[in-house]
PDB file of N, CA, C and O in Angstrom:
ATOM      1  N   UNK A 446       3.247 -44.278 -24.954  1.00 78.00           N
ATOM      2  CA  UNK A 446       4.422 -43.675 -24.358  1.00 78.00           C
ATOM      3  C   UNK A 446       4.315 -42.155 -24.361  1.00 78.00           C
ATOM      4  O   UNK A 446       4.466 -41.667 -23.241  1.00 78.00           O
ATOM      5  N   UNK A 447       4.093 -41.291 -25.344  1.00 85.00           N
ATOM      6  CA  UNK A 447       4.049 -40.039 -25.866  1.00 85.00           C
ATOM      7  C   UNK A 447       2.592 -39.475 -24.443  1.00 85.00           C
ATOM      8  O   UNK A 447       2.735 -38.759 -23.452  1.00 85.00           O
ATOM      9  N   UNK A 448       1.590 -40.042 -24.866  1.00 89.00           N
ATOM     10  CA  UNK A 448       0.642 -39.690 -23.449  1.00 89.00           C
ATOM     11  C   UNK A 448       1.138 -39.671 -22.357  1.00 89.00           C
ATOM     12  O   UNK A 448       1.011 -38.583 -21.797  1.00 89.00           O
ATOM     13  N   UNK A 449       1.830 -40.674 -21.621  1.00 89.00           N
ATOM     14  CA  UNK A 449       1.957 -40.813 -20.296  1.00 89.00           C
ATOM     15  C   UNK A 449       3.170 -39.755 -19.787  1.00 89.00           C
ATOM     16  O   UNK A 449       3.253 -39.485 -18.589  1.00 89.00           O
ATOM     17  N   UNK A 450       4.136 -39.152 -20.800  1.00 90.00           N
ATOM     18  CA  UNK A 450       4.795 -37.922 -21.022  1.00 90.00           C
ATOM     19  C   UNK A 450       4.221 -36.800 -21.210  1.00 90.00           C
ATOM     20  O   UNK A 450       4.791 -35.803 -20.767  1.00 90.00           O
ATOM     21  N   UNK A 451       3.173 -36.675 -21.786  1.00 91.00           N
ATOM     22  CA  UNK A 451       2.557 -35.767 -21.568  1.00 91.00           C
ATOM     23  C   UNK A 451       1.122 -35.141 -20.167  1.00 91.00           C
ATOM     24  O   UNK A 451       0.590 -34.106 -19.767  1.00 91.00           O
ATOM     25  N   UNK A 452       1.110 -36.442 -19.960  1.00 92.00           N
ATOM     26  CA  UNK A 452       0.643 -36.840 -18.770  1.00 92.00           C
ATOM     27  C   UNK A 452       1.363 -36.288 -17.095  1.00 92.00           C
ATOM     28  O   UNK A 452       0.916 -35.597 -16.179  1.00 92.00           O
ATOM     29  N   UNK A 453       2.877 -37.134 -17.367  1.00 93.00           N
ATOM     30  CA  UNK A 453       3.660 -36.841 -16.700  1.00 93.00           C
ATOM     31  C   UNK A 453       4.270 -34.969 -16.163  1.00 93.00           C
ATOM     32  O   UNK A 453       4.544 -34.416 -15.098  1.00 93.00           O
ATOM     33  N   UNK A 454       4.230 -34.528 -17.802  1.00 93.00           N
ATOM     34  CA  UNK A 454       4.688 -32.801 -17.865  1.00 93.00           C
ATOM     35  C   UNK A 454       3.235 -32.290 -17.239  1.00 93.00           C
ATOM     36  O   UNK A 454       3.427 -31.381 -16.431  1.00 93.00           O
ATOM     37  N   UNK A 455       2.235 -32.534 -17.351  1.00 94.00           N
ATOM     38  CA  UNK A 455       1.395 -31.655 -17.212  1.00 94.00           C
ATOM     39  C   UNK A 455       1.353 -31.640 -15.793  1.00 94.00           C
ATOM     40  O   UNK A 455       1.051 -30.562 -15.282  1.00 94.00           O
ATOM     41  N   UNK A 456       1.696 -33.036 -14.710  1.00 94.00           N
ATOM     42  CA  UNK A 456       1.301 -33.099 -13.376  1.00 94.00           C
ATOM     43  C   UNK A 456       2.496 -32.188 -12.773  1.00 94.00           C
ATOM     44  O   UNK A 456       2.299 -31.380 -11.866  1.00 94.00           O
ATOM     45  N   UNK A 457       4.174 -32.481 -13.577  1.00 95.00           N
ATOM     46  CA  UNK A 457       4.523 -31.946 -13.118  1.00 95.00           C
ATOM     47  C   UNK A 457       4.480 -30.035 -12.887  1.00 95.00           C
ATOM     48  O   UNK A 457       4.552 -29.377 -11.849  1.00 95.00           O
ATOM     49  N   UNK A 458       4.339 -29.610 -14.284  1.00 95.00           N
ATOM     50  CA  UNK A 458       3.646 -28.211 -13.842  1.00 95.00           C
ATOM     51  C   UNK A 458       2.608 -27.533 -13.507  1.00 95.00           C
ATOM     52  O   UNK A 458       2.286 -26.352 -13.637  1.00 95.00           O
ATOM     53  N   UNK A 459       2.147 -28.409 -13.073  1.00 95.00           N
ATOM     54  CA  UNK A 459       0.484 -28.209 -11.664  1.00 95.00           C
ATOM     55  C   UNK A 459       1.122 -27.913 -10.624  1.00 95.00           C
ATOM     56  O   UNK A 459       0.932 -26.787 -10.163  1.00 95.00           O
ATOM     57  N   UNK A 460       2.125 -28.883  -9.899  1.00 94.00           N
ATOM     58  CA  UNK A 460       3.196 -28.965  -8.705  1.00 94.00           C
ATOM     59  C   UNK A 460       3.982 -27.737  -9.082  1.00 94.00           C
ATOM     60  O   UNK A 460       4.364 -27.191  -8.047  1.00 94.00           O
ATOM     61  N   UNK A 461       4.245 -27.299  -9.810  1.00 94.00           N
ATOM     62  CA  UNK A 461       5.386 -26.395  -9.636  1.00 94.00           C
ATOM     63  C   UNK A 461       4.426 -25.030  -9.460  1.00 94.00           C
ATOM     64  O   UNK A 461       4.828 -24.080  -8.788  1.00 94.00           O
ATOM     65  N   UNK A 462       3.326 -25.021 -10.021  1.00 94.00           N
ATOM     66  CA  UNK A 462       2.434 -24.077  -9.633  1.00 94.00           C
ATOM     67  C   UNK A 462       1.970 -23.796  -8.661  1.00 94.00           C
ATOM     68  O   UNK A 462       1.764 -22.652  -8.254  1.00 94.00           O
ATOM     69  N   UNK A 463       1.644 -25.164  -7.939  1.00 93.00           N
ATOM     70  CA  UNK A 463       1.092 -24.802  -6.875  1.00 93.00           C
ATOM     71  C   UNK A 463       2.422 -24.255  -5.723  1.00 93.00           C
ATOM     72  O   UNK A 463       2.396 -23.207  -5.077  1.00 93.00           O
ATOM     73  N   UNK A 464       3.111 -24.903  -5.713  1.00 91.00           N
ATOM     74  CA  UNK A 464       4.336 -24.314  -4.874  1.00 91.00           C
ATOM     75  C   UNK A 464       4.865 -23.153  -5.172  1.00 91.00           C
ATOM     76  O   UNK A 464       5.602 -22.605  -4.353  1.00 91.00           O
ATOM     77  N   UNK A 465       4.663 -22.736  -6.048  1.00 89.00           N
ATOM     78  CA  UNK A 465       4.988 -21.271  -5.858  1.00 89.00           C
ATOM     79  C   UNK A 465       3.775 -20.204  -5.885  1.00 89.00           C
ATOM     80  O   UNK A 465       4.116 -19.023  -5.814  1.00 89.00           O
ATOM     81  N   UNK A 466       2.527 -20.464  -5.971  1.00 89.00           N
ATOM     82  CA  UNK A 466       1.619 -20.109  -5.639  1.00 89.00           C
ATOM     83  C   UNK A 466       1.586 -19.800  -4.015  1.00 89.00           C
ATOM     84  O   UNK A 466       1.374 -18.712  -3.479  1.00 89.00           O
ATOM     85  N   UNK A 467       1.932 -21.409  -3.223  1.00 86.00           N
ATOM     86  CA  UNK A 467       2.004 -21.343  -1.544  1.00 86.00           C
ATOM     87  C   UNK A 467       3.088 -20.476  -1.034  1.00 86.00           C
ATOM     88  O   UNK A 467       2.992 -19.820   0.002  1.00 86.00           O
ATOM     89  N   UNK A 468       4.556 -20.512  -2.128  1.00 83.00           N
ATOM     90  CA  UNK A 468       5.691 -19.619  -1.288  1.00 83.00           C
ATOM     91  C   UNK A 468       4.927 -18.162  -1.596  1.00 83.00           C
ATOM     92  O   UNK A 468       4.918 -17.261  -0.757  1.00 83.00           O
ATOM     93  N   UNK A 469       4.350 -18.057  -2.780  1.00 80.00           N
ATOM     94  CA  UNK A 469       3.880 -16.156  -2.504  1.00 80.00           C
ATOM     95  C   UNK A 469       3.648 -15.881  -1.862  1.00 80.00           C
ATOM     96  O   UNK A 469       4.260 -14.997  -1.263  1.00 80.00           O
ATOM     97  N   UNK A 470       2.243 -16.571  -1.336  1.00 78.00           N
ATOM     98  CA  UNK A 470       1.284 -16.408  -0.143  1.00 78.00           C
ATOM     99  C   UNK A 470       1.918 -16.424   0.993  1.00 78.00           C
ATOM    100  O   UNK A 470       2.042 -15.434   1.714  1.00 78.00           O
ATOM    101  N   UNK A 471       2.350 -17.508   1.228  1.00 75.00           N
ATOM    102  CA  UNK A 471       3.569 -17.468   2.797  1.00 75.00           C
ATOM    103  C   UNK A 471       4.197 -16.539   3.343  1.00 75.00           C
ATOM    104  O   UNK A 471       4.236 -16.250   4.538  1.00 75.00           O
ATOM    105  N   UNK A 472       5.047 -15.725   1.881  1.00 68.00           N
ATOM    106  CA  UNK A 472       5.916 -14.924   2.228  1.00 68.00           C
ATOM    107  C   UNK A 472       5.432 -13.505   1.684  1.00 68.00           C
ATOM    108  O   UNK A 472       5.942 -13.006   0.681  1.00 68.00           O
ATOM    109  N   UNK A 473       4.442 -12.904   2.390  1.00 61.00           N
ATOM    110  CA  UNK A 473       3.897 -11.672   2.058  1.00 61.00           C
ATOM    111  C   UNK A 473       4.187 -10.951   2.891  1.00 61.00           C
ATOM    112  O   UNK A 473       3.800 -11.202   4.032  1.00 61.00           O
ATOM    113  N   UNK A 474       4.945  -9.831   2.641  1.00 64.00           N
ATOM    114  CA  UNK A 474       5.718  -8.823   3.349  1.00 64.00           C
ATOM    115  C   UNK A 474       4.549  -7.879   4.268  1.00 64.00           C
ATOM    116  O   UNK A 474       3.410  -7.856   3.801  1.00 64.00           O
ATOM    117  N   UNK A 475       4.757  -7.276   5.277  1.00 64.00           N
ATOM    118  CA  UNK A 475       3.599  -6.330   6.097  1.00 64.00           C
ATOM    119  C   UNK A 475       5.032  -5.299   6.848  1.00 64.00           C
ATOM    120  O   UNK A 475       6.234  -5.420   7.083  1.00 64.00           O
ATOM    121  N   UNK A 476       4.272  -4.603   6.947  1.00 65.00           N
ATOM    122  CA  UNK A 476       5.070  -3.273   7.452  1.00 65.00           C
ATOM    123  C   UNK A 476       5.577  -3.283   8.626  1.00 65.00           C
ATOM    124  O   UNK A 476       4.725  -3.485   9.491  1.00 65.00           O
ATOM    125  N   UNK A 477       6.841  -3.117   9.091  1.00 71.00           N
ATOM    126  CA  UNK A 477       6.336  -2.641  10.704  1.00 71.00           C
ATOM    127  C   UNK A 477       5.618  -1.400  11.331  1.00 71.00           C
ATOM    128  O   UNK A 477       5.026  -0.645  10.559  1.00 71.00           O
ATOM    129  N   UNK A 478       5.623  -1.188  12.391  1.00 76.00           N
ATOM    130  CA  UNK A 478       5.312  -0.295  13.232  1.00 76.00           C
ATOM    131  C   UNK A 478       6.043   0.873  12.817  1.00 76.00           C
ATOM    132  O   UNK A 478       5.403   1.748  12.234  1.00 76.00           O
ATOM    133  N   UNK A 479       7.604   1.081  13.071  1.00 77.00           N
ATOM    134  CA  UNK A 479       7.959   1.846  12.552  1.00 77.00           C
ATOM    135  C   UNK A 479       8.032   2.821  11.651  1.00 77.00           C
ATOM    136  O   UNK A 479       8.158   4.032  11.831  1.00 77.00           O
ATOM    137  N   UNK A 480       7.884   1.795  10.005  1.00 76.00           N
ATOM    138  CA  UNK A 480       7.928   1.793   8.470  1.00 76.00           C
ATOM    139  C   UNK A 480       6.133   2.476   8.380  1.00 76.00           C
ATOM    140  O   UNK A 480       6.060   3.331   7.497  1.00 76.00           O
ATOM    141  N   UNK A 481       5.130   2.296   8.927  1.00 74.00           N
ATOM    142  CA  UNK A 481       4.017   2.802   9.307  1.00 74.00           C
ATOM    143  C   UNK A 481       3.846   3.956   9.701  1.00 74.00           C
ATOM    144  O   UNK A 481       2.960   4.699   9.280  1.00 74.00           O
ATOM    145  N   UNK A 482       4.971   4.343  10.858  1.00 74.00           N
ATOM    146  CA  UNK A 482       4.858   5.694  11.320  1.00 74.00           C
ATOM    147  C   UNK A 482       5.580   6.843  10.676  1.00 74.00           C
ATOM    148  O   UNK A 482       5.404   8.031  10.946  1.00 74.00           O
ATOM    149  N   UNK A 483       6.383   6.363   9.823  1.00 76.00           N
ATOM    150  CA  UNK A 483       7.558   7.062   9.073  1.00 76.00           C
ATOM    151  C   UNK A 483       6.677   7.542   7.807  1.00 76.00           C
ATOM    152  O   UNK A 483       6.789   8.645   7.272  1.00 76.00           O
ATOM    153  N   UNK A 484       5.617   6.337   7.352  1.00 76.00           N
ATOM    154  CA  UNK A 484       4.867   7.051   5.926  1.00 76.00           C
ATOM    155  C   UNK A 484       3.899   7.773   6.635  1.00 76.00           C
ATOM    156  O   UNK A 484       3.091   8.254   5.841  1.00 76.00           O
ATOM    157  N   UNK A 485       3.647   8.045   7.785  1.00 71.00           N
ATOM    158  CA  UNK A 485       2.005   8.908   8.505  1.00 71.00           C
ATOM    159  C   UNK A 485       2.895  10.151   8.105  1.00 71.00           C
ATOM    160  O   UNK A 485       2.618  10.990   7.248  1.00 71.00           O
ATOM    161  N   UNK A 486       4.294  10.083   9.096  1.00 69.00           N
ATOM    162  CA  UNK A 486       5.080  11.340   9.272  1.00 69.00           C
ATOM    163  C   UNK A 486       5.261  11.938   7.772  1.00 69.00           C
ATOM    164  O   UNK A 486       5.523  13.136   7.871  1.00 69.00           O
ATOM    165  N   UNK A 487       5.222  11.604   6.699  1.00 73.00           N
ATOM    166  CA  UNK A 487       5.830  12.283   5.572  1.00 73.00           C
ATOM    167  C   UNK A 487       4.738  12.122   4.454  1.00 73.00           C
ATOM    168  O   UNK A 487       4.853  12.408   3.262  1.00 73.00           O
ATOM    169  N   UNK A 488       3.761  11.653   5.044  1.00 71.00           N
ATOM    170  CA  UNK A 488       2.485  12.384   3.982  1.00 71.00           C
ATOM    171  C   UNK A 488       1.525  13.237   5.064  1.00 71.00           C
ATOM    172  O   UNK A 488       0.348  13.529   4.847  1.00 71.00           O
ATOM    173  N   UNK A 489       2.090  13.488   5.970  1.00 62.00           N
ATOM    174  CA  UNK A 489       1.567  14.697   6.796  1.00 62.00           C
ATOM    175  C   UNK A 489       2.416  16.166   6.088  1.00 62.00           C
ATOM    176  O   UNK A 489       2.031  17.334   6.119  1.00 62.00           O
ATOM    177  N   UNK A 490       3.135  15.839   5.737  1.00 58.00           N
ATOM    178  CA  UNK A 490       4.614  17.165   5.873  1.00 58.00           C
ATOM    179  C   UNK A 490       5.022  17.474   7.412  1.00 58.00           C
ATOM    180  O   UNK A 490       4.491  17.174   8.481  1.00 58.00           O
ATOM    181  N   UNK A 491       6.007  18.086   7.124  1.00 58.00           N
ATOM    182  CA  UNK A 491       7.134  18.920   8.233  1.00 58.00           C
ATOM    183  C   UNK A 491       6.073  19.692   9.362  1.00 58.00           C
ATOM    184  O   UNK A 491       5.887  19.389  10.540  1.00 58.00           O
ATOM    185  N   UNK A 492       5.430  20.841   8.526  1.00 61.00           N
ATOM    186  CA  UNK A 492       5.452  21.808   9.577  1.00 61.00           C
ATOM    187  C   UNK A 492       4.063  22.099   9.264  1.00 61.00           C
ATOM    188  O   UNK A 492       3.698  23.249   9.510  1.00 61.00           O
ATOM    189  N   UNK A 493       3.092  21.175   8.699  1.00 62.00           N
ATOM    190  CA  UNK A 493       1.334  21.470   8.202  1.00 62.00           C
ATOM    191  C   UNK A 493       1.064  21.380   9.730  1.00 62.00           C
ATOM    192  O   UNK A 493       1.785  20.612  10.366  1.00 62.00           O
ATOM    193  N   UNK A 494       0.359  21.895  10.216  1.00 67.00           N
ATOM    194  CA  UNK A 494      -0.451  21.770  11.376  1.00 67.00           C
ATOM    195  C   UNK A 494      -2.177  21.872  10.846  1.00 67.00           C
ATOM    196  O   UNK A 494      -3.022  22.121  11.706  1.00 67.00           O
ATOM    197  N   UNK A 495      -2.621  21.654   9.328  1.00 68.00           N
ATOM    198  CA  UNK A 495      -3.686  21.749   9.131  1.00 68.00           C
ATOM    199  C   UNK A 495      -4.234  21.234   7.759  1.00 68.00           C
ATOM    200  O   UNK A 495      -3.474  21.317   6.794  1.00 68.00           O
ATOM    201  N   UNK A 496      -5.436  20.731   7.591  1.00 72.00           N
ATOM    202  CA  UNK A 496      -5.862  20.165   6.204  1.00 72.00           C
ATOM    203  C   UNK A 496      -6.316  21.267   5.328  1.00 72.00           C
ATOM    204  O   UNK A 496      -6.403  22.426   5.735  1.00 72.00           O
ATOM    205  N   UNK A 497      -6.625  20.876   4.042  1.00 76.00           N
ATOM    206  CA  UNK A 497      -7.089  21.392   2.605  1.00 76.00           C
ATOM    207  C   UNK A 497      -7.928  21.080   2.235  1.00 76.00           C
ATOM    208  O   UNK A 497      -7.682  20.125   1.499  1.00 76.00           O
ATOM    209  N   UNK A 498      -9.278  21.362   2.272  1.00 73.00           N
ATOM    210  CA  UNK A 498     -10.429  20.622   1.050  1.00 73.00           C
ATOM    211  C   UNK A 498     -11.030  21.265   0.275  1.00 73.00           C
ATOM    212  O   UNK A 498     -11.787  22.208   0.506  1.00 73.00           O
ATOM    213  N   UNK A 499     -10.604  20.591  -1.166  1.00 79.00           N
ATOM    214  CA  UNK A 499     -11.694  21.193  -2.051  1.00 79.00           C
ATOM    215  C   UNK A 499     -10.856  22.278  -2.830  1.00 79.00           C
ATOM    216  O   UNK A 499      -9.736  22.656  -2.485  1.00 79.00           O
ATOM    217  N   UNK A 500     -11.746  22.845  -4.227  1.00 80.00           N
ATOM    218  CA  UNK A 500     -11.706  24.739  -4.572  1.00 80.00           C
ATOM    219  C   UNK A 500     -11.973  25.195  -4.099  1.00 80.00           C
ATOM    220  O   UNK A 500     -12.956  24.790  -3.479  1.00 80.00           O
ATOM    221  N   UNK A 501     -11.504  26.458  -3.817  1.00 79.00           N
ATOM    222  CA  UNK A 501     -12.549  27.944  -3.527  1.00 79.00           C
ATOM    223  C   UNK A 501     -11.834  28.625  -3.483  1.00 79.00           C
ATOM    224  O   UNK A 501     -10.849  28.351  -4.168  1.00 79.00           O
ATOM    225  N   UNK A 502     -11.785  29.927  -2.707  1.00 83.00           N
ATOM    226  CA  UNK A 502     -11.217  30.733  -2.627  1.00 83.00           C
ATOM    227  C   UNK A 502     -10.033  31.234  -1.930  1.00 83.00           C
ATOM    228  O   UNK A 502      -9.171  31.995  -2.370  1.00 83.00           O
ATOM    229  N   UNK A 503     -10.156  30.499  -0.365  1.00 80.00           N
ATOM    230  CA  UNK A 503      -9.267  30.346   0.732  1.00 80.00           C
ATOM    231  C   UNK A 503      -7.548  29.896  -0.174  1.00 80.00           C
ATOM    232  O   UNK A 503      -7.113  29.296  -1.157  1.00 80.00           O
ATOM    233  N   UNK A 504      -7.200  30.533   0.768  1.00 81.00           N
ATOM    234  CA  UNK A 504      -5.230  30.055   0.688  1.00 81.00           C
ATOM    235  C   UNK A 504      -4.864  29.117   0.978  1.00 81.00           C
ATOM    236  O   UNK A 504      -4.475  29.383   2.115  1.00 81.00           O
ATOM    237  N   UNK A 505      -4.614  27.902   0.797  1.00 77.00           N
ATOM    238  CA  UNK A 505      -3.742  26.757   1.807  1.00 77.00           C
ATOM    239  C   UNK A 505      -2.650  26.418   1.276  1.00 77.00           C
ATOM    240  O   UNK A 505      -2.721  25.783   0.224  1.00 77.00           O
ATOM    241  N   UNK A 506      -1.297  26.745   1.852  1.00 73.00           N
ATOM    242  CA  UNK A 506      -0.169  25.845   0.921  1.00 73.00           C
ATOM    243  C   UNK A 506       0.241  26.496  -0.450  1.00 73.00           C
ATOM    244  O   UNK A 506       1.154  25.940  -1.061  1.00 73.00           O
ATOM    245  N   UNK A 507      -0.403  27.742  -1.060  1.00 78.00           N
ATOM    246  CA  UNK A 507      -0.215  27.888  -2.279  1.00 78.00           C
ATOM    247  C   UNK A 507      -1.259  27.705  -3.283  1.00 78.00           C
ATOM    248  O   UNK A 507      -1.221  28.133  -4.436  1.00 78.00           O
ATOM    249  N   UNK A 508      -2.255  26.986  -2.702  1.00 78.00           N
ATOM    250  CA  UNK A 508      -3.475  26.613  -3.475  1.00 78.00           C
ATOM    251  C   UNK A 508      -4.687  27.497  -3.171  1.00 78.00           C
ATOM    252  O   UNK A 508      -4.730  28.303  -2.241  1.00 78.00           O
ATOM    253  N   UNK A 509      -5.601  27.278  -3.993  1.00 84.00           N
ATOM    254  CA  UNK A 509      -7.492  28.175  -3.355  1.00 84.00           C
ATOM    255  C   UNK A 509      -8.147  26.511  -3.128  1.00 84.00           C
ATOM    256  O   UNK A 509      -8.084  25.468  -3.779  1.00 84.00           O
ATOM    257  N   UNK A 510      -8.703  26.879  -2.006  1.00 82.00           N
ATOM    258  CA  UNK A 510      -9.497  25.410  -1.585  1.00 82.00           C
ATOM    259  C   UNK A 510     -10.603  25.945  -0.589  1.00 82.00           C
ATOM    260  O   UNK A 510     -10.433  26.934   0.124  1.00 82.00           O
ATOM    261  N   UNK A 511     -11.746  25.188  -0.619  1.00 82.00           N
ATOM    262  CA  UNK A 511     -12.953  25.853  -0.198  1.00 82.00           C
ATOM    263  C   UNK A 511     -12.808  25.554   1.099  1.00 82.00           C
ATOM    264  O   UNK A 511     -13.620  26.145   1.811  1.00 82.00           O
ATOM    265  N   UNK A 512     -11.939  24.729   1.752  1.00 81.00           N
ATOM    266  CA  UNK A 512     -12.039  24.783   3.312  1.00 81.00           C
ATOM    267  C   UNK A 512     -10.937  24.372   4.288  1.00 81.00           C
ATOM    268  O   UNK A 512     -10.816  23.157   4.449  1.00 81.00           O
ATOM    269  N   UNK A 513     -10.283  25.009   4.827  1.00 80.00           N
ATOM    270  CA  UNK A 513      -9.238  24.745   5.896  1.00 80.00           C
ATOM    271  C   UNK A 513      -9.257  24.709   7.083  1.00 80.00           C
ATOM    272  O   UNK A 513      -9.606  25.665   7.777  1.00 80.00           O
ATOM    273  N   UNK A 514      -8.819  23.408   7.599  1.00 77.00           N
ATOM    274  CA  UNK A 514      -8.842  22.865   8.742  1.00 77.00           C
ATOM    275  C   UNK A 514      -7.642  23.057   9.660  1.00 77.00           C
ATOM    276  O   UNK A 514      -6.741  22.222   9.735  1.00 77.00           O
ATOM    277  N   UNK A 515      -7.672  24.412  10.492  1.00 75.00           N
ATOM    278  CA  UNK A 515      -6.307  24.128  11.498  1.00 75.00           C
ATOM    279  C   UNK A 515      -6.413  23.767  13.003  1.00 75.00           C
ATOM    280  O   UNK A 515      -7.455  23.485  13.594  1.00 75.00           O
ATOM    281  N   UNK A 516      -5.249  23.819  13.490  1.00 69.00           N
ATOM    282  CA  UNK A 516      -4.833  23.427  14.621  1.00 69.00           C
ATOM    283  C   UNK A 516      -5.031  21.658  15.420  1.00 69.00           C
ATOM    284  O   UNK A 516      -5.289  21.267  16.559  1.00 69.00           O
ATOM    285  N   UNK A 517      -4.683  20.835  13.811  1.00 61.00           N
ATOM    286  CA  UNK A 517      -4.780  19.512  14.362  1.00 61.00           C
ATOM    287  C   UNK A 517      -3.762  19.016  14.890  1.00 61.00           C
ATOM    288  O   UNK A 517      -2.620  19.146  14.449  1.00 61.00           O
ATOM    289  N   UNK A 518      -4.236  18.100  16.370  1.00 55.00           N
ATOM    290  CA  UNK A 518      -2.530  18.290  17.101  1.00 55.00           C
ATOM    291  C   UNK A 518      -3.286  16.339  17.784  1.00 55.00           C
ATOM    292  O   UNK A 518      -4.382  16.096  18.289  1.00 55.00           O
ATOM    293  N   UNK A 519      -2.570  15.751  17.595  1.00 56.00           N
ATOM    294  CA  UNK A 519      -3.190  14.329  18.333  1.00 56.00           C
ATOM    295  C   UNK A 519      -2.409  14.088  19.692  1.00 56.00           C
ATOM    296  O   UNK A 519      -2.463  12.990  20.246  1.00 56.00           O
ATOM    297  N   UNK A 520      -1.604  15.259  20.269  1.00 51.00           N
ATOM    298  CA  UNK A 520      -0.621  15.101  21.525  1.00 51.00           C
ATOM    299  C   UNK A 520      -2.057  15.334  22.553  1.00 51.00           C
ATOM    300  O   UNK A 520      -1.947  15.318  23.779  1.00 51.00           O
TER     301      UNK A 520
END
């Protein structure tokens, strides 16, 4: 008796595993279009029209960085 209960618990939390294993997977959130263009827009900043790389000596932003990239425009 005691086996086939233990038998019984173990199948049942295989099943409960696996089903919520399948709802994770199922229900995996993705971005829209929008929500996409909104994080480009605000890890670009406001008013950068140009990149930063590196140390050195150059000014960018407040920082010394060995190389600056302006006038990037994708219009």
């Amino acid at each position: 008796m005691k086996r086939k209960a233990v038998k019984l618990l173990s199948v049942v939390i295989f099943a409960i595993g696996i089903c919520g294993y399948y709802h994770a997977v199922k229900t995996e959130q993705t971005m829209n279009e929008l929500a996409l263009k909104n994080v480009e827009a605000l890890a670009q900043g406001e008013w950068s029209n140009h990149l930063c790389y590196g140390k050195g000596d150059i000014e960018c932003d407040g920082m010394k960085v060995k190389y600056r990239i302006d006038g990037l425009n994708l219009e």
